[in-house]
Amino acid sequence: MRTTLLIAAIAVLGATVVTPTASSAPARLDWAPCPAGPLPTPDLECTTLEVPLDYRDPNGRRIDLTISRLPSKNPQKRRGVLLTNPGGPGPGGLDYPQLLKLFELPQDVLDTYDVIGLDPRGTGHSTPVACDFTPEQVARGNLPYPNGPADVLDQAERAKAQAKRCAESESGPLLPHITTANTARDMDRVRAALGESTVSYLGASYGTYLGAVYTELFPRRGDRFVLDSNLGAGGYDIEAMHGFARGMEDRFPDFAEFAAARPQYGLGTTPAQVTAKFHELAARLDRAPVAGITGSLFRGLTFEGLYSADLTALAENWQALDAGKAPDVPTTDDLDTLLSARFAVICGDSTWPRSVRSYQLDVEVNRLRYPLLGAAAANISACAYWPAPLEPRVRITDQGPSNVLMVQNQRDPGTPLANARTLRSALGDRARMVTVDQGGHGVYLFGTNRCANTAVTEFLVTGKQPSTDVLCAAETR
């Protein structure tokens, strides 16, 4: 559920901030079975809520938000609602409460909250956006690996074409409003529509920044907030993109050791040999792709595989490509909407450099600093040609109640620890962070560490926050 580079490969605000009024009467919500999706959702019920497209014009155009609910069945223990977000940006989150239940969300949490899912604005069954990308644009993705300055120039032309296609699409007028700040405002409309004075939250990956923005815009309406696998304090800005390369360098040694210890894969018998195999395969696939997998996509495939706690599938895919066979890569439906919404949020949240030369320099610096992925993570994207954001980026501060628990793997490829620490610093005494000695993307439920899982469950159920930051030692099941 976390959007990866492979898919992408494919001051409190001032007077400009408009927030919903707390005195508005709750909207009427008519709950019904959820729309069909890839995951059966027998325990969920769904409804639709209208919200302003532009919160600066609350009486103007409206868009739809589709919401799901996994109701608590224990009225004596029910505390309120737990909004959730699985990450992205780009994917929907309507079925996420069901997925959390399948991953054994503890009964105490299910008793304490109605667990709420949401397809954020621009995605899924909410009012979607679509840039109508060509199949070639979808297949190429956002950040291909450049082998030199000429490749950056080539990518700049492609990125410019992507931005132009978005601007001229039917969704063009919506795109400037598909931002993290507006999604946080939508979350507060959901809270009000549910008749709740406060809301708790469980957000992963990009969802950590969304949660942090909500706590900044609505500090007194947050109850218990869990941020799992954290972006930096700037959200999905250029530093977060560069952070993919740092994260891969942090995580890759785990895979190199894993593959070296299993000679049946034929990838090398030492970590150094496995690392050499990575570079050899990338170069070979650039010369002769296998089943459409180029060297650039191989790097993205590897990056994506490092998200998992179980590295078996990644080793098997390397083995297949080494033998000239197609890897077992899952497909994702509706990539146009996913990529369009992703661009809208990432490009619309921050101001991006415009100079192609600055990207060429960053590519060469990061190629040396992070040899596995640095050049791709620093490459130019459509954000360089996107219209300027409609409002300043929300600055995360330490002003507000102490009600945030961060959980973070030490070796997370997608949201590296170094970036997570910037969010921890920005939140100050509002937060505590539980750091886990394990690799992969995702801690709570999706990880194997009982120390961290217990800390999150206890916080959600009782509100007990660690008195200091915590380091959870490595564990195996």
XYZ file of C-alpha atoms in Angstrom:
477
model
C 0.000 0.000 0.000
C 2.978 2.316 0.213
C 3.789 4.082 -3.072
C 7.362 3.309 -4.088
C 9.944 4.731 -6.453
C 9.072 1.978 -8.909
C 5.600 3.453 -9.248
C 7.037 6.913 -9.267
C 9.912 5.670 -11.478
C 6.730 5.012 -12.936
C 5.652 29.737 10.844
C 2.222 28.400 11.269
C 0.541 29.562 8.109
C -0.634 33.124 7.987
C -3.843 34.687 6.787
C -3.871 32.705 3.535
C -4.875 29.540 5.422
C -8.614 28.935 5.503
C -9.913 26.297 7.914
C -13.402 24.827 8.266
C -15.563 26.336 10.953
C -16.082 24.211 14.025
C -19.700 25.374 14.380
C -20.932 23.782 11.135
C -23.665 21.188 11.670
C -22.598 17.601 10.923
C -23.440 16.459 7.417
C -25.896 13.615 6.979
C -24.021 10.435 6.152
C -25.875 7.538 4.569
C -23.816 4.375 5.047
C -24.044 1.548 2.517
C -21.909 -1.369 1.262
C -18.547 -0.275 -0.145
C -17.832 -0.284 -3.878
C -16.124 -3.381 -5.201
C -12.331 -3.294 -5.177
C -9.330 -5.618 -5.271
C -9.770 -6.466 -1.573
C -13.064 -7.903 -0.281
C -14.452 -5.586 2.386
C -17.205 -7.492 4.202
C -16.670 -5.574 7.448
C -16.743 -2.074 5.943
C -19.514 0.358 5.155
C -19.054 3.402 2.944
C -20.516 6.830 2.311
C -19.766 10.015 0.386
C -19.229 13.516 1.716
C -19.048 16.737 -0.303
C -16.234 19.192 0.482
C -15.038 22.425 -1.131
C -12.563 22.047 -3.975
C -10.945 25.321 -2.847
C -11.122 26.110 0.843
C -10.493 29.772 0.040
C -13.916 29.661 -1.627
C -15.928 27.374 0.661
C -19.195 28.064 -1.162
C -17.723 27.355 -4.599
C -17.263 24.112 -6.482
C -17.674 20.914 -4.474
C -15.974 17.549 -4.858
C -16.768 14.124 -3.434
C -14.894 12.229 -0.742
C -15.647 8.543 -0.320
C -15.239 7.308 3.247
C -15.264 3.835 4.780
C -15.965 2.785 8.341
C -15.103 -0.322 10.325
C -17.385 0.274 13.323
C -16.462 -0.614 16.873
C -18.732 -3.320 18.225
C -18.027 -2.454 21.844
C -19.904 0.709 22.874
C -18.558 0.482 26.424
C -14.953 0.742 25.205
C -15.454 2.963 22.142
C -13.480 6.191 22.460
C -14.007 7.787 19.053
C -12.760 7.459 15.488
C -9.369 6.506 14.093
C -8.704 8.005 10.673
C -6.159 6.102 8.614
C -3.954 6.692 5.588
C -1.778 3.995 3.951
C 0.674 6.326 2.240
C 1.271 7.508 -1.289
C 0.416 10.050 -2.402
C -1.697 8.684 -5.219
C -3.382 5.482 -3.984
C -6.733 5.460 -2.286
C -7.244 4.261 1.266
C -10.864 3.130 1.283
C -10.056 -0.524 1.987
C -7.203 0.207 4.417
C -9.240 -0.453 7.603
C -10.061 -3.902 6.220
C -6.398 -4.494 5.395
C -5.392 -3.474 8.921
C -7.879 -5.986 10.308
C -6.457 -8.688 8.044
C -3.015 -7.832 9.425
C -4.412 -8.422 12.918
C -5.083 -4.931 14.190
C -5.525 -5.759 17.884
C -9.059 -6.233 19.165
C -8.474 -3.566 21.812
C -7.938 -1.027 19.013
C -10.982 -2.279 17.087
C -13.030 -1.904 20.276
C -11.691 1.576 21.022
C -12.387 3.148 17.626
C -14.487 3.206 14.547
C -11.628 2.794 12.043
C -12.093 5.190 9.133
C -10.661 4.894 5.628
C -10.672 7.563 2.956
C -9.921 7.871 -0.728
C -8.161 11.258 -0.579
C -9.248 13.956 -2.997
C -8.078 13.150 -6.510
C -7.985 9.381 -5.956
C -10.097 6.242 -6.165
C -13.834 6.618 -5.591
C -13.501 10.234 -4.494
C -13.456 12.846 -7.253
C -10.425 11.585 -9.216
C -7.881 13.365 -11.369
C -6.309 12.025 -14.538
C -3.703 13.637 -16.759
C -4.406 11.134 -19.550
C -0.768 10.070 -19.703
C 0.265 8.018 -22.688
C 1.228 4.385 -22.099
C 4.853 5.361 -22.738
C 4.681 8.083 -20.087
C 3.190 5.661 -17.567
C 5.738 2.957 -18.385
C 8.666 5.363 -18.133
C 7.445 6.789 -14.854
C 8.765 9.801 -13.049
C 12.426 9.370 -12.159
C 14.376 7.208 -14.622
C 18.052 6.594 -13.942
C 20.222 9.014 -15.989
C 23.651 7.871 -17.129
C 24.862 11.409 -17.803
C 23.835 15.061 -18.352
C 22.326 14.278 -21.763
C 19.879 11.889 -20.114
C 18.805 14.655 -17.744
C 18.153 16.924 -20.731
C 16.102 14.176 -22.340
C 14.144 13.641 -19.121
C 13.553 17.408 -18.867
C 11.711 17.375 -22.192
C 9.653 14.389 -21.120
C 8.906 15.990 -17.749
C 7.817 19.201 -19.474
C 5.479 17.169 -21.682
C 4.017 15.431 -18.622
C 3.344 18.750 -16.883
C 1.780 20.182 -20.051
C -0.449 17.147 -20.468
C -1.671 17.530 -16.881
C -2.351 21.241 -17.265
C -4.338 20.715 -20.480
C -6.311 17.685 -19.241
C -9.911 17.821 -18.119
C -8.574 17.544 -14.555
C -6.311 20.566 -15.016
C -8.468 22.968 -12.933
C -8.573 20.478 -10.051
C -4.863 19.719 -9.854
C -3.715 22.851 -7.952
C -6.118 21.930 -5.146
C -4.958 18.317 -4.725
C -2.535 19.089 -1.913
C -1.664 17.748 1.512
C -3.042 20.826 3.277
C -6.389 20.481 1.526
C -6.511 16.753 2.293
C -5.917 17.607 5.961
C -8.824 20.074 5.754
C -10.914 17.300 4.207
C -10.028 15.094 7.173
C -11.401 17.734 9.496
C -14.626 17.886 7.485
C -14.848 14.103 7.909
C -14.347 14.515 11.665
C -17.149 17.076 11.842
C -19.471 14.982 9.642
C -18.960 12.036 11.984
C -20.021 14.238 14.892
C -16.691 13.955 16.692
C -14.975 16.778 18.570
C -11.555 15.163 18.058
C -10.048 12.468 15.881
C -7.237 9.956 16.311
C -5.037 8.931 13.414
C -2.835 6.142 12.086
C -0.823 7.143 9.017
C 2.035 5.395 7.225
C 4.741 6.722 4.902
C 3.366 9.835 3.140
C 0.503 9.551 5.608
C 2.913 10.651 8.349
C 3.313 14.050 6.731
C -0.443 14.286 6.193
C -0.954 13.573 9.883
C 1.677 16.120 10.894
C 0.004 18.755 8.721
C -3.355 18.009 10.329
C -1.891 18.441 13.808
C -0.415 21.763 12.692
C -3.619 23.111 11.146
C -5.947 21.667 13.804
C -3.838 21.129 16.943
C -6.809 20.980 19.346
C -8.816 18.533 17.253
C -6.239 15.755 17.354
C -6.513 13.031 19.975
C -3.877 10.272 19.537
C -1.722 10.404 16.408
C 0.554 7.579 15.247
C 3.006 8.347 12.432
C 4.613 5.193 11.019
C 7.673 5.345 8.678
C 8.173 9.057 8.545
C 8.825 11.584 5.828
C 10.891 14.597 6.796
C 9.423 17.827 8.098
C 9.162 19.170 4.538
C 6.975 16.353 3.273
C 7.569 15.123 -0.278
C 10.000 17.886 -1.191
C 13.292 17.586 -3.069
C 15.049 16.382 0.091
C 12.574 13.519 0.409
C 13.253 12.542 -3.193
C 17.001 12.555 -2.568
C 16.236 10.564 0.583
C 15.183 7.560 -1.511
C 18.830 7.117 -2.441
C 19.965 7.423 1.175
C 17.312 4.909 2.208
C 18.391 2.377 -0.402
C 21.994 2.630 0.760
C 20.810 2.041 4.343
C 18.722 -1.006 3.455
C 20.651 -2.698 0.630
C 23.316 -4.313 2.882
C 20.539 -6.395 4.462
C 19.704 -7.813 1.038
C 23.338 -8.334 0.111
C 23.821 -10.427 3.251
C 20.558 -12.287 2.651
C 21.437 -13.241 -0.935
C 25.064 -14.077 -0.128
C 23.898 -16.519 2.549
C 21.713 -18.333 -0.009
C 23.905 -19.580 -2.858
C 20.902 -21.189 -4.566
C 20.088 -17.781 -6.064
C 23.477 -17.560 -7.777
C 23.901 -13.870 -6.992
C 27.209 -14.148 -5.152
C 28.560 -15.672 -1.994
C 29.648 -12.447 -0.311
C 27.851 -9.099 0.105
C 30.473 -7.500 -2.134
C 29.696 -9.980 -4.906
C 25.956 -9.346 -4.587
C 26.595 -5.601 -4.825
C 28.723 -6.141 -7.922
C 25.903 -8.245 -9.385
C 23.515 -5.314 -8.899
C 25.674 -3.004 -11.001
C 26.357 -5.715 -13.590
C 22.655 -6.514 -13.995
C 21.706 -2.830 -14.262
C 24.266 -2.283 -17.025
C 23.261 -5.469 -18.852
C 19.553 -4.625 -18.765
C 20.264 -1.150 -20.089
C 21.867 -2.788 -23.125
C 19.271 -5.561 -23.495
C 16.034 -5.235 -21.475
C 14.253 -8.395 -20.338
C 10.441 -8.376 -20.529
C 10.550 -4.583 -20.690
C 12.749 -4.290 -17.598
C 15.553 -1.826 -18.318
C 18.458 -1.087 -16.025
C 16.538 1.929 -14.736
C 13.449 -0.135 -13.937
C 15.643 -2.837 -12.391
C 16.911 -0.259 -9.922
C 13.309 0.677 -9.146
C 12.312 -2.971 -8.844
C 15.139 -3.518 -6.368
C 14.194 -0.424 -4.421
C 10.602 -1.602 -4.191
C 11.669 -5.078 -3.100
C 13.660 -3.618 -0.223
C 10.422 -2.313 1.303
C 9.475 -5.828 2.382
C 10.711 -7.469 5.555
C 10.961 -10.712 3.544
C 13.605 -10.399 0.815
C 12.886 -13.744 -0.854
C 10.812 -12.318 -3.720
C 13.505 -9.780 -4.561
C 16.186 -12.474 -4.714
C 13.950 -14.590 -6.966
C 13.358 -11.650 -9.313
C 17.096 -10.988 -9.567
C 17.646 -14.675 -10.290
C 15.044 -14.597 -13.069
C 16.476 -11.472 -14.693
C 19.990 -12.871 -14.466
C 18.725 -15.883 -16.436
C 16.981 -13.684 -19.011
C 13.488 -14.460 -17.690
C 10.649 -12.116 -16.739
C 10.429 -11.303 -13.038
C 7.213 -11.737 -11.077
C 6.163 -8.088 -10.820
C 2.610 -7.296 -9.626
C 0.635 -4.898 -11.790
C -1.201 -1.839 -10.500
C -4.541 -0.787 -11.964
C -5.309 2.787 -12.986
C -1.742 4.055 -12.943
C -2.864 7.219 -14.744
C -4.928 8.373 -11.757
C -2.249 7.239 -9.325
C 0.539 9.130 -11.090
C -1.654 12.178 -11.733
C -2.684 12.511 -8.088
C 0.898 11.846 -7.030
C 2.234 14.646 -9.216
C -0.499 17.001 -8.016
C 0.416 16.548 -4.348
C 4.186 16.437 -4.683
C 4.413 19.303 -7.141
C 1.687 21.359 -5.480
C 2.981 21.118 -1.912
C 6.429 22.611 -2.538
C 8.326 24.989 -4.782
C 10.742 23.019 -6.993
C 13.944 24.139 -8.730
C 13.398 25.219 -12.334
C 16.975 25.056 -13.649
C 17.859 21.924 -15.612
C 21.487 22.612 -14.823
C 20.783 22.360 -11.079
C 19.365 18.877 -11.601
C 22.350 17.855 -13.714
C 24.656 18.911 -10.891
C 22.554 17.135 -8.267
C 22.545 13.978 -10.378
C 26.329 13.835 -10.538
C 26.771 14.635 -6.840
C 24.242 12.016 -5.782
C 25.600 9.434 -8.234
C 28.859 9.554 -6.276
C 27.261 9.874 -2.854
C 24.681 7.107 -3.339
C 25.827 4.795 -6.178
C 22.807 2.501 -6.076
C 20.059 5.027 -6.808
C 21.394 8.541 -6.302
C 21.244 9.656 -9.929
C 17.599 8.593 -10.319
C 16.472 10.199 -7.066
C 18.027 13.506 -8.137
C 16.630 13.494 -11.679
C 14.259 16.182 -12.945
C 10.499 15.599 -12.857
C 7.317 17.343 -13.967
C 7.440 19.384 -10.744
C 10.089 21.599 -12.369
C 7.405 22.721 -14.841
C 4.417 22.771 -12.507
C 2.578 26.002 -11.651
C 3.643 27.656 -8.413
C 1.801 26.330 -5.318
C -1.349 28.227 -4.357
C -0.249 28.621 -0.746
C 2.941 28.338 1.301
C 3.939 24.917 2.532
C 2.673 24.147 6.017
C 5.563 24.453 8.445
C 5.576 21.766 11.110
C 6.234 23.191 14.580
C 6.291 22.110 18.221
C 3.216 24.182 19.101
C 0.351 22.055 20.375
C -0.431 19.135 22.679
C 1.946 16.233 23.185
C -0.090 13.583 21.396
C 2.118 12.186 18.612
C 3.890 8.818 18.581
C 6.350 8.240 15.746
C 7.589 4.731 14.889
C 10.494 4.244 12.524
C 12.740 1.483 11.212
C 16.462 2.188 11.295
C 16.913 0.911 7.728
C 13.857 2.088 5.831
C 14.471 2.549 2.079
C 11.484 4.811 1.387
C 11.522 7.058 4.450
C 15.060 6.895 5.824
C 15.814 7.478 9.478
C 17.841 10.619 8.693
C 14.760 12.326 7.245
C 12.454 11.030 9.977
C 14.667 12.723 12.518
C 13.935 16.112 10.941
C 10.224 15.603 11.603
C 10.979 14.424 15.137
C 13.011 17.579 15.729
C 10.311 19.845 14.274
C 7.609 18.350 16.516
C 9.749 18.744 19.635
C 7.967 17.814 22.869
C 4.760 17.138 20.959
C 6.164 13.750 19.937
C 8.068 10.689 21.036
C 9.804 8.381 18.566
C 10.181 4.613 18.782
C 13.088 3.549 16.559
C 13.374 -0.118 15.612
C 16.490 -2.074 14.718
C 15.048 -3.620 11.566
C 14.851 -2.939 7.844
C 11.950 -2.421 5.493
C 9.140 0.062 5.137
C 6.436 -0.080 7.770
C 6.597 -0.841 11.485
C 3.172 -1.306 13.064
C 1.561 -4.646 12.146
C 3.587 -4.894 8.924
C 6.840 -5.340 10.860
C 7.975 -8.110 13.202
C 8.992 -6.122 16.272
C 6.846 -6.795 19.334
C 8.395 -3.913 21.268
C 7.238 -1.367 18.676
C 3.858 -2.998 18.036
C 3.116 -3.040 21.749
C 4.080 0.620 22.125
C 1.699 1.671 19.336
C -1.212 -0.441 20.570
C -0.784 0.814 24.131
C -0.724 4.426 22.933
C -3.847 4.025 20.797
C -5.786 2.210 23.507
C -4.646 4.022 26.669
C -2.959 7.193 25.433
C 0.224 6.272 27.275
C 3.169 7.839 25.485
C 6.780 6.854 26.290
C 8.434 9.394 28.582
C 11.453 9.524 26.265
C 12.343 8.312 22.791
C 12.767 4.523 22.651
C 15.075 2.171 20.737
C 13.588 -1.298 20.193
C 16.204 -4.007 19.721
C 16.046 -6.386 16.772
C 13.644 -9.292 17.208
C 12.672 -12.365 15.239
C 9.421 -14.264 15.384
